[in-house]
Coordinates of C-alpha atoms and ligand atoms in Angstrom, one line a residue:
X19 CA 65.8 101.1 112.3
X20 CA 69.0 99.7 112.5
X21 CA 72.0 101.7 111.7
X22 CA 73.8 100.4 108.2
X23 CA 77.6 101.3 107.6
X24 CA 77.8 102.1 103.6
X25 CA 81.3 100.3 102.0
X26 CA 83.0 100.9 98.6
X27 CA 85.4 98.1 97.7
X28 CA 88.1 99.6 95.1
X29 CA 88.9 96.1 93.0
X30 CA 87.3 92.7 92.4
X31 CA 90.5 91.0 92.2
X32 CA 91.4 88.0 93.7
X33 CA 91.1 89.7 97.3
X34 CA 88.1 91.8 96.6
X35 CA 86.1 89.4 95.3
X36 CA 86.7 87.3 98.4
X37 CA 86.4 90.3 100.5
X38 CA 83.0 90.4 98.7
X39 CA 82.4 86.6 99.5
X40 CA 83.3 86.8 103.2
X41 CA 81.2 90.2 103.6
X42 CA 78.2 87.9 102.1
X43 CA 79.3 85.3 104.3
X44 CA 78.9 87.2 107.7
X45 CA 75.8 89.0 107.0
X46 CA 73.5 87.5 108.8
X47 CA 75.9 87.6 112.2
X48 CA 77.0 91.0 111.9
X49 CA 74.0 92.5 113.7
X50 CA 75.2 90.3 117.0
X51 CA 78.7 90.8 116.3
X52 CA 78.8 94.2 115.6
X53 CA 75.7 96.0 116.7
X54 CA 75.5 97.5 113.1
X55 CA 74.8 96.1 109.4
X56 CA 77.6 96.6 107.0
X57 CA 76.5 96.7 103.0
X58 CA 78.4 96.7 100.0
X59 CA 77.3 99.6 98.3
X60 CA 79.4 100.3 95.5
X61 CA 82.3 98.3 93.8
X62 CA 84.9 99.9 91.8
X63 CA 86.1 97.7 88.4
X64 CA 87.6 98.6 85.3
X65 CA 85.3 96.3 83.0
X66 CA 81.9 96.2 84.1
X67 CA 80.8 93.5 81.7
X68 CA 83.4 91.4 83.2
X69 CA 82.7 91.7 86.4
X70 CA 79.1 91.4 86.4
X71 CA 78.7 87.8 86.8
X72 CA 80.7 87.9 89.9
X73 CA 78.2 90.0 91.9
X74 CA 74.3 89.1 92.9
X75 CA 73.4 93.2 92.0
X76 CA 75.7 94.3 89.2
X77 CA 73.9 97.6 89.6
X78 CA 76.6 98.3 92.6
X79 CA 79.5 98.0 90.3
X80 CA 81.0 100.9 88.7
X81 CA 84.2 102.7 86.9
X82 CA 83.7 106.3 88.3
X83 CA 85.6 107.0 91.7
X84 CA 83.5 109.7 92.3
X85 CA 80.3 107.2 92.3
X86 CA 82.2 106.3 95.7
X87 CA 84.2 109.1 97.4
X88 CA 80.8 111.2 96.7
X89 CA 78.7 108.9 98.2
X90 CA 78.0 110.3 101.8
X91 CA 76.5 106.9 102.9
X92 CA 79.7 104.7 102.1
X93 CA 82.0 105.4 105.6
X94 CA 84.6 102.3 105.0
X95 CA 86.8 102.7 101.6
X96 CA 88.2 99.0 100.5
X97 CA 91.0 99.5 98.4
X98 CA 92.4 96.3 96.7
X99 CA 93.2 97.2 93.6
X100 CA 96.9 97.1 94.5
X101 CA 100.0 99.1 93.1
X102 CA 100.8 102.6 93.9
X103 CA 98.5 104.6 91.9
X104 CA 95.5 105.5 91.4
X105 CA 95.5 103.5 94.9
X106 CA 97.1 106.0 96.6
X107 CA 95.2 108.9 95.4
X108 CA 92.0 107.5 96.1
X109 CA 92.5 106.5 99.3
X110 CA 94.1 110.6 100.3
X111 CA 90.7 111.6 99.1
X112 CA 88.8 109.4 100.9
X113 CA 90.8 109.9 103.9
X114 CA 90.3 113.4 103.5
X115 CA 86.6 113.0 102.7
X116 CA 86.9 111.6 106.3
X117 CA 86.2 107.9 105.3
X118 CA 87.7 105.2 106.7
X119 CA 90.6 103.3 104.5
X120 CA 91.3 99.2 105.1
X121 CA 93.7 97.8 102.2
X122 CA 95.8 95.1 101.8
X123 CA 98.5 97.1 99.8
X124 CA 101.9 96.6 100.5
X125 CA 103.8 98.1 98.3
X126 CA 101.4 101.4 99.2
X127 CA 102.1 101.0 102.7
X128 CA 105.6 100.2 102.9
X129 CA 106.7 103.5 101.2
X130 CA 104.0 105.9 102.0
X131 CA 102.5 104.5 105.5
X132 CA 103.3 107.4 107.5
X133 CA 102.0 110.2 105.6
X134 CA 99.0 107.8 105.6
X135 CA 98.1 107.4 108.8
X136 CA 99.2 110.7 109.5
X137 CA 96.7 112.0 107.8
X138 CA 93.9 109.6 108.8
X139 CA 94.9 110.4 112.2
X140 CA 94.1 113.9 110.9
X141 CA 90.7 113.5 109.6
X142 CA 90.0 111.1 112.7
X143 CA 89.9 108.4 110.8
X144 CA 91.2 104.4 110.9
X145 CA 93.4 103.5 108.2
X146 CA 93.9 99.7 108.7
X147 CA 96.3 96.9 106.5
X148 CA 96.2 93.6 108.3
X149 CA 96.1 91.8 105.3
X150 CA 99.4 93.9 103.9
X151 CA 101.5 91.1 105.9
X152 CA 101.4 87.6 105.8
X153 CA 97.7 87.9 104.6
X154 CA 95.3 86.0 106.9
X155 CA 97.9 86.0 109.4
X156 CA 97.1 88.0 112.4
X157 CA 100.3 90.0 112.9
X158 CA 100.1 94.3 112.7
X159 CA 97.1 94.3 115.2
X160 CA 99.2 91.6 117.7
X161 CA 102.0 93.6 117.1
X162 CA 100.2 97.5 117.6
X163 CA 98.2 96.0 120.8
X164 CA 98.6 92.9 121.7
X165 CA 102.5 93.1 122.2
X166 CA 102.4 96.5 123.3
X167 CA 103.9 96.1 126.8
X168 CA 106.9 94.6 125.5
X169 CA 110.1 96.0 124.4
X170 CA 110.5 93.9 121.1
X171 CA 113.6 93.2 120.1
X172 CA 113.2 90.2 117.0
X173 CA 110.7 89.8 114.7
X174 CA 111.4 87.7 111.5
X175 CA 109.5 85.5 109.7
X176 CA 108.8 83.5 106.4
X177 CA 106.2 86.1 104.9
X178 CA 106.4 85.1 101.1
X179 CA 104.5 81.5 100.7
X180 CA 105.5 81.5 96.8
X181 CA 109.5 80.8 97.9
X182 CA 108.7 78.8 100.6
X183 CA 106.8 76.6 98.1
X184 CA 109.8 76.6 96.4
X185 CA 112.1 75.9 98.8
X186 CA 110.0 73.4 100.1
X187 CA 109.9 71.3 97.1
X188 CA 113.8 72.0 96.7
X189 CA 114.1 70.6 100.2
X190 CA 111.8 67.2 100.4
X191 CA 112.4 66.5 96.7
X192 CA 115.4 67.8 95.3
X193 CA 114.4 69.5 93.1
X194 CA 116.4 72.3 91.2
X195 CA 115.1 75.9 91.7
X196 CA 113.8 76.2 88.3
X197 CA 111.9 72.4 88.1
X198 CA 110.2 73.7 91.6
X199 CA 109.6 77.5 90.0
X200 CA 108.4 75.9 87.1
X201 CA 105.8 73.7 89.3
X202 CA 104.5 77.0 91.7
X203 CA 103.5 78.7 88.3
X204 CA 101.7 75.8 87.2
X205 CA 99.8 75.6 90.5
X206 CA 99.4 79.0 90.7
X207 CA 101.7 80.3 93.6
X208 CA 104.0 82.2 91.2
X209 CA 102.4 85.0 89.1
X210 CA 103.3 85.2 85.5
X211 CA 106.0 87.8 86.9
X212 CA 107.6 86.0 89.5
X213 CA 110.2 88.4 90.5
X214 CA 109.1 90.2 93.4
X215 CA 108.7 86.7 95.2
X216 CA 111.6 85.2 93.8
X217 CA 114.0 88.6 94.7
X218 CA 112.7 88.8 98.1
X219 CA 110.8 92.4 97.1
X220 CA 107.4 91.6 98.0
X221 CA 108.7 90.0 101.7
X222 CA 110.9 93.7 101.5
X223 CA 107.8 95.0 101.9
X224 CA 106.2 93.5 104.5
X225 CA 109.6 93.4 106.5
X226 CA 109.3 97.5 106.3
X227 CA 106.2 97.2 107.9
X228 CA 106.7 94.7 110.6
X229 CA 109.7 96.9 111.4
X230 CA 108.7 100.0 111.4
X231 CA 105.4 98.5 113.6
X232 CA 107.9 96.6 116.3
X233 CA 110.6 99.0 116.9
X234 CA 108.0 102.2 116.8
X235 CA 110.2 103.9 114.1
X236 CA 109.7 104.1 110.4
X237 CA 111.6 101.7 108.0
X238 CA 110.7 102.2 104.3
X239 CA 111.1 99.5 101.9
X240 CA 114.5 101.3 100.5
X241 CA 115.7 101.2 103.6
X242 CA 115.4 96.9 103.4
X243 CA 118.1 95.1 102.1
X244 CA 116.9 92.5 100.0
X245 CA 118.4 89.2 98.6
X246 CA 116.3 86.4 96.5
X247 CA 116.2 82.4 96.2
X248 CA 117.4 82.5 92.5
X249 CA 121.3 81.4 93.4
X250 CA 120.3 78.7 95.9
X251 CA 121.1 75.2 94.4
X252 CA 120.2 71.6 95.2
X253 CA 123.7 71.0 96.4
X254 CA 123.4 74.2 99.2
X255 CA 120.0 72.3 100.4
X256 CA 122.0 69.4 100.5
X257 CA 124.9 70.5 102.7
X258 CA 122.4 72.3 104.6
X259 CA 121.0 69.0 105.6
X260 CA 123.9 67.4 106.3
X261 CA 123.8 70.1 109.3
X262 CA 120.7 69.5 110.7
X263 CA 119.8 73.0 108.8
X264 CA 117.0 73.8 107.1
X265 CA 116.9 77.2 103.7
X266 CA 114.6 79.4 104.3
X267 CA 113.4 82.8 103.0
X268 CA 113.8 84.6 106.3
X269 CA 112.5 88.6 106.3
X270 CA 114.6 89.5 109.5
X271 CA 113.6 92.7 111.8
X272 CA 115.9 93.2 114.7
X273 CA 117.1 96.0 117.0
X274 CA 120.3 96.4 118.1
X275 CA 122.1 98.8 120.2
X276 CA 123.0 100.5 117.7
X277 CA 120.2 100.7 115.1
X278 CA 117.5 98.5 113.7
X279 CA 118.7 95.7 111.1
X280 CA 115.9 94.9 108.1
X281 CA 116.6 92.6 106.0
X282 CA 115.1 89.7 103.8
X283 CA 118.0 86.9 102.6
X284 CA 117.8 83.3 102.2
X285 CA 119.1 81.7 105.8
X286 CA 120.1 78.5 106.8
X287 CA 118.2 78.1 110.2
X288 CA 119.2 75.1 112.9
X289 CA 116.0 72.4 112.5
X290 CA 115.1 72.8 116.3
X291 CA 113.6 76.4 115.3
X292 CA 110.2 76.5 114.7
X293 CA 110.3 78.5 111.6
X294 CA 112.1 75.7 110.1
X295 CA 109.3 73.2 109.4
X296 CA 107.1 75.5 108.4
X297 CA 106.6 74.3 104.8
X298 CA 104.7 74.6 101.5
X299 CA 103.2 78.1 100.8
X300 CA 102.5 78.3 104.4
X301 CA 103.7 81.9 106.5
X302 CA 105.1 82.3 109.8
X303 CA 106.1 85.5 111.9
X304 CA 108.0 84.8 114.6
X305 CA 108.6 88.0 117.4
X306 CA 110.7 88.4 120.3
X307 CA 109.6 90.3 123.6
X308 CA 110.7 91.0 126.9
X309 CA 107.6 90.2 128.9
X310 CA 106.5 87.4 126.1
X311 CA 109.8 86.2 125.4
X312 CA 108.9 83.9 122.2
X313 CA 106.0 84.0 120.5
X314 CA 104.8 82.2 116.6
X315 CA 102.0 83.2 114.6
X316 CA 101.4 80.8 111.7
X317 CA 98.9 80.1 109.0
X318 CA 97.9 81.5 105.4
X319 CA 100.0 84.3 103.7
X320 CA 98.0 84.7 100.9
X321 CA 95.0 83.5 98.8
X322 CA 91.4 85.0 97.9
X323 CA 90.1 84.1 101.3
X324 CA 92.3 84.4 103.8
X325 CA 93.7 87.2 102.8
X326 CA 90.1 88.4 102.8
X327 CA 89.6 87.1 106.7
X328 CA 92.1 89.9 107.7
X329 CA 90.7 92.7 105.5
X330 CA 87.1 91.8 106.8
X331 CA 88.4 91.9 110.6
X332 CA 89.8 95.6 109.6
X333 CA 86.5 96.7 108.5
X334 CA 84.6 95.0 111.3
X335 CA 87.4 96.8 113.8
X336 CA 86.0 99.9 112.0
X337 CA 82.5 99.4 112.0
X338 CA 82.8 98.4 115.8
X339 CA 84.7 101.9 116.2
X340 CA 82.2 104.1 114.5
X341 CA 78.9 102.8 116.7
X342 CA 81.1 103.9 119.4
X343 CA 82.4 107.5 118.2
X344 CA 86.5 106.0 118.5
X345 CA 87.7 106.3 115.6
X346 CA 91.6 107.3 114.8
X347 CA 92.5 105.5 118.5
X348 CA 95.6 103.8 116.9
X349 CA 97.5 106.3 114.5
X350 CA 100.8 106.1 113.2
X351 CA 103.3 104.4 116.1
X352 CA 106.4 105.7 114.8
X353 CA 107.5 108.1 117.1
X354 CA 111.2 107.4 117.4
X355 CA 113.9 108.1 114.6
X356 CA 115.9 104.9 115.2
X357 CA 119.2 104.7 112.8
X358 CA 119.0 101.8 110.1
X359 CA 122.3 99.6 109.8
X360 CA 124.0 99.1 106.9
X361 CA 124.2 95.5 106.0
X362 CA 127.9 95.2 106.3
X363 CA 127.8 96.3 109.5
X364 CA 125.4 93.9 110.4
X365 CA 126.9 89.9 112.5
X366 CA 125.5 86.7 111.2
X367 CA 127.5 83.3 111.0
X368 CA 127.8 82.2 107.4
X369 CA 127.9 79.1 105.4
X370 CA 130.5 79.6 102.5
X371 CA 131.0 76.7 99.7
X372 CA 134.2 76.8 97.6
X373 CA 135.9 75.3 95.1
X374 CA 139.6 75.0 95.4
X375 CA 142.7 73.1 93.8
X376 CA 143.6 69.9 96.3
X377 CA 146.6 71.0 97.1
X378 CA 149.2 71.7 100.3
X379 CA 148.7 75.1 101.9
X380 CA 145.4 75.7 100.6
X381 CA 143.7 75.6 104.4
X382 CA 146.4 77.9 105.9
X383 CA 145.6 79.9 103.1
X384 CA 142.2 80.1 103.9
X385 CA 143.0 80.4 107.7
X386 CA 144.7 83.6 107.4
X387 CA 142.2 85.4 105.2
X388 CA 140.2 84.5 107.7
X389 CA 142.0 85.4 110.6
X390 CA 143.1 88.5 109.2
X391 CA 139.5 89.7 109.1
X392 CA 138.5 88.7 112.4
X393 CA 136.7 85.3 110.8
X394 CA 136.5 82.5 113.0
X395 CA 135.3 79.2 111.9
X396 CA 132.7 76.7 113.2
X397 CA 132.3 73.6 111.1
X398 CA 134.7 72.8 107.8
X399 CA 134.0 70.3 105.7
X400 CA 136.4 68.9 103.0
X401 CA 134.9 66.8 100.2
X402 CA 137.3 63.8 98.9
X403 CA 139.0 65.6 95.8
X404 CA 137.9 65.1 92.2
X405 CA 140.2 66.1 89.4
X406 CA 142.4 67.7 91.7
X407 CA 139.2 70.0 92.9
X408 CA 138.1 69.5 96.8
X409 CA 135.0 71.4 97.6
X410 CA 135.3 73.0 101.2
X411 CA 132.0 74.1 103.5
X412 CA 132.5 76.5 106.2
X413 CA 130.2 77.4 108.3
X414 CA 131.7 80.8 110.7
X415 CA 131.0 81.6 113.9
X416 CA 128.8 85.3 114.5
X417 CA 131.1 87.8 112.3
X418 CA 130.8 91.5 110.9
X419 CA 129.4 91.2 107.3
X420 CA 132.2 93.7 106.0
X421 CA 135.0 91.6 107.4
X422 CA 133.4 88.6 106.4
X423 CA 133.3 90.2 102.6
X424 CA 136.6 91.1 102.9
X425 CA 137.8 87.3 103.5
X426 CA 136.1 86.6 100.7
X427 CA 137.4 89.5 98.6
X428 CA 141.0 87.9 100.0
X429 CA 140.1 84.1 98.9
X430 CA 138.3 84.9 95.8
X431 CA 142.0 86.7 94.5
X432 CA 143.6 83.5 95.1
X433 CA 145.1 81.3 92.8
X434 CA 144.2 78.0 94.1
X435 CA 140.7 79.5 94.6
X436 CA 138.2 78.1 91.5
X437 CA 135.0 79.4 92.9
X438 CA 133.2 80.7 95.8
X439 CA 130.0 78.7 94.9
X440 CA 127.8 80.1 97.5
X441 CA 127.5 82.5 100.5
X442 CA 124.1 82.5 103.0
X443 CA 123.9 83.9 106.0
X444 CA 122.9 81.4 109.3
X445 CA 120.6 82.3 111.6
X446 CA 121.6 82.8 115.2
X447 CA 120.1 84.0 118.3
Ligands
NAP517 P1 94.3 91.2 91.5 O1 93.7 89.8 91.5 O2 95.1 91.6 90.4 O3 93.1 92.2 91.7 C1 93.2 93.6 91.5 C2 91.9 94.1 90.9 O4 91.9 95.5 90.9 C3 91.7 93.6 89.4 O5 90.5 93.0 89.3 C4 91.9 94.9 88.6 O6 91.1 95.0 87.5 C5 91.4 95.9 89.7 N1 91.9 97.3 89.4 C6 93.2 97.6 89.2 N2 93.3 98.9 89.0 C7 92.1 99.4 89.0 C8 91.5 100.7 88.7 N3 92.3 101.7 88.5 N4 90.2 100.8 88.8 C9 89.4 99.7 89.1 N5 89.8 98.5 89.3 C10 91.2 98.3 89.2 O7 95.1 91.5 92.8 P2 94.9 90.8 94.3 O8 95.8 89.6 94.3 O9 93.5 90.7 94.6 O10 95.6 91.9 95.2 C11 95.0 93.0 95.6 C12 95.8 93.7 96.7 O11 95.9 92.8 97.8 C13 97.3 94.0 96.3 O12 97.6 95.2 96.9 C14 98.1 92.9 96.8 O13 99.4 93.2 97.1 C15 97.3 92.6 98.1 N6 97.5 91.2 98.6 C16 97.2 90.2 97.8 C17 97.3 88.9 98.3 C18 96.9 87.7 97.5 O14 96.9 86.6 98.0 N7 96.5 87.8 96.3 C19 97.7 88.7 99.7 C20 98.0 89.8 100.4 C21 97.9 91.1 99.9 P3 91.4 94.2 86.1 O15 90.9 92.8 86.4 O16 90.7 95.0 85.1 O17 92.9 94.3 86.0
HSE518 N1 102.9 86.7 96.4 C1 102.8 86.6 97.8 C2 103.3 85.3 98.3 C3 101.4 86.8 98.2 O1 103.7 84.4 97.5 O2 103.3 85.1 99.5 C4 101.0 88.3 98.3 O3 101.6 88.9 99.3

C-alpha cells in the first residue's frame, strides 16, 4: 500500500483555503512527483458552520487543537492562521510533538525565527516559510541553497504589492496618495487596516527575514527601521520624473564593512533599474552575489493562490524529506552575530524639496549648511518664484544620514526657510 503523509492545516483563511485548493489540485500528480500521497486530514477553524461549505468532507474540520497535535497520523502542521498567538504555541507543540511546521507567518517569523528553527532542528524536524516573503515568490529557498556559494552583499526588493499598487497609480495617473489608497481598498489590496502596508511594517518583516537569511546573522523586525508611503505627494512623483526616477517602496538588506543595514523607506531609484518598472501589486527581490553578481526574482507577493504555490512547495519539500529519513537538513543559518547599523550612520544620496523666500543669499545659505556637514550636491533645481516663494530640489551626492539630518536641522532654523516639504533617500549602488 502506498505510504500517505497525514496534514493539519491551522486556518481556512484566504491562504488556507487556497492551500486547500492547490493540495486538491495536485492530487492526482503527487504519487509521480513525490513518491508518497499527501491528505488533508484535519482543518483547524474557529466557526465550523462557516467553514463547512468551503470543504468537500466538513467532517475534517474542527476547533480543538488537540484533534490535530494528537493525531499520530498528521506529520506536516500548516499554520495559516496568522498573528503571534495561539500561532506560535501551536506550532512549539507540534514541533515538539516532532511534526513538521510550514507557515506563511511573518510577523511569527520575523521575531521568533530562531528559537523556531532551533528547536525544529532539535526535534529533527523542517520548519519551512516560503510563503512569509513576497508570497509566491521563490526567494528563502534561492536564498538558503540556491545562492549558497556566494558571499551576498545586497538584497532589496519591493516585497509589499499593496504600496506598490499605490505608488503605481500615483505614478502613471497622478493620483494623490489617498484617491489611489482609496482605490486599493476598493479592489481589495488594502485591508480594512491598512497600516502595516502603508508604514512599511509588514515589508519590516519580511526585510528581517531576507536579512537575517542573506548575511547568515539574525535581524529581528525591531532591529528594521521602517518608514511608510503616507508623506509622499504627487508633486515628489513628479520631480521624481523629471529625473528619469521612479518612487518605490524599497525593503533594503545590505552588508557593509561595518555592520548589516535593514531598512524599508520609500526610494527614488534611477529608471534603468529593474526594480523600477515593476508595477501594480506586483513583488520583486532583487540580490547581489559575488559569483552571481545580479540576480531578479519577480512575480506574485500575495493572494489566495500564489501565496498558496509557495506553502504547497514547503510541504512537498517535506513530504519529499520524510520518504527519504532527511529531515531537519537545513536549520537555522544564523551563525554569525553581525552588528546592525544605526540608520544615521547609514550613506544614501537624498532628494530634499524646500520651500524658501526668493531672495539674495538664500543658496550660499544653503551651501554652507551643506558644506558644513560634509553634504555635497548633485542636481539643484530652482522653480521660477511665486509670491516671493521659489521651491528648490536637491538631489546630494552619497552622504552620512546624521550629517545629512544635521543640514537639515541647520536649514530648517532658517529664516528664509518656509518648509522642508520632503526628504527620500535615492538609491545608489
Ligand atoms: P485570513 O484570510 O485572515 O485567514 C486566517 C484564518 O485563520 C481565518 O479564517 C481565521 O478564522 C483563522 N483563525 C485565526 N485564528 C484562529 C484560531 N485561533 N483558530 C482557528 N482558526 C483561526 O489571513 P490570510 O490572508 O489567509 O493570512 C494567513 C497567513 O498568511 C498570515 O500569517 C499572513 O501574514 C500570511 N500571508 C498572507 C498572504 C496573503 O496574500 N493573504 C500572503 C503572504 C503571507 P476567522 O475567519 O474565524 O477569523
Ligand atoms: N499585505 C501584503 C501586501 C500581503 O500588500 O503585499 C501579505 O504579505
Amino acid at each position: 500500500m502506498m505510504k500517505k503523509i497525514g496534514i493539519g492545516l491551522l486556518g481556512l483563511g484566504t491562504v488556507g483555503l487556497g492551500t486547500y485548493k492547490v493540495l486538491k489540485q495536485q492530487e492526482a500528480e503527487m504519487i509521480n512527483k513525490l513518491g508518497v500521497e499527501l491528505e488533508v486530514k484535519k482543518v483547524l477553524v474557529r466557526n465550523i458552520q462557516k467553514a463547512a461549505a468551503k470543504v468537500e468532507d466538513a467532517s475534517i474540520l474542527t476547533n480543538d487543537w488537540n484533534d490535530i497535535l494528537k493525531d499520530d497520523s498528521i506529520e506536516i502542521v500548516i499554520e495559516l492562521m496568522g498573528g503571534l498567538e495561539p500561532a506560535r504555541t501551536y506550532i512549539v507543540e507540534a514541533l515538539k510533538a516532532g511534526k513538521h511546521v510550514v507557515t506563511a507567518n511573518k510577523d511569527l517569523v520575523a521575531v521568533d525565527g530562531k528559537e523556531l528553527l532551533d528547536l525544529a532542528g532539535e526535534h529533527h524536524c523542517d520548519f519551512l516559510f516560503e510563503a512569509a516573503v513576497a508570497g509566491g515568490i521563490p526567494i528563502i529557498r534561492p536564498l538558503k541553497q540556491c545562492l549558497a556559494g556566494n558571499h551576498l552583499t545586497e538584497v532589496m526588493g519591493i516585497v509589499n504589492g499593496t504600496t506598490n499598487f499605490i505608488l503605481t497609480k500615483m505614478t502613471q495617473e497622478g493620483m494623490e496618495f489617498s484617491d489611489a489608497l482609496a482605490l486599493a481598498t476598493e479592489l481589495g489590496y488594502a485591508e480594512a487596516d491598512p497600516t502595516a502596508d502603508i508604514e512599511g511594517l509588514d515589508a519590516g518583516r519580511k526585510v528581517a527575514i531576507l536579512s537575517s537569511i542573506a548575511f547568515n546573522s539574525r535581524v529581528v523586525f525591531d532591529d528594521v527601521y521602517t518608514e511608510g508611503i503616507t508623506k509622499i505627494t504627487a508633486k515628489d512623483i513628479h520631480y521624481a520624473k523629471n529625473m528619469d526616477l521612479t518612487i518605490k517602496l524599497l525593503g533594503v538588506a545590505r552588508l557593509k564593512e561595518d555592520g548589516i543595514e535593514s531598512y524599508v523607506c520609500p526610494m527614488l531609484i534611477p529608471n534603468d533599474h529593474p526594480l523600477a518598472s515593476v508595477n501594480d501589486s506586483y513583488n520583486a527581490v532583487f540580490v547581489h552575489g559575488d559569483a552571481v553578481e545580479d540576480a531578479m526574482f519577480f512575480g506574485r507577493g500575495a493572494g489566495e493562490m500564489p501565496t498558496a504555490s509557495a506553502v504547497v512547495g514547503d510541504v512537498f519539500d517535506i513530504a519529499r524529506n520524510i520518504q527519504y529519513n532527511c529531515c531537519g537538513r537545513i536549520s537555522c543559518t544564523c551563525y554569525k552575530e553581525l552588528p546592525i547599523k544605526k540608520m544615521e550612520d547609514t550613506v544614501n544620496k537624498f532628494f530634499m524639496r524646500m520651500k524658501v523666500d526668493d531672495k539674495c543669499g538664500v543658496f550660499s545659505t544653503l551651501a554652507s549648511a551643506f558644506a558644513l556637514n560634509s553634504v555635497s550636491i548633485e542636481q539643484i533645481i530652482q522653480r521660477q518664484s511665486k509670491n516671493g516663494i521659489a521651491e528648490i530640489v536637491v538631489i546630494t551626492e552619497p552622504v552620512v544620514e546624521g550629517n545629512f539630518k544635521k543640514a537639515v536641522e541647520l536649514l530648517e532654523a532658517q529664516e528664509t526657510t518656509r518648509e522642508v516639504s520632503s526628504i527620500m533617500r535615492v538609491y545608489s549602488k
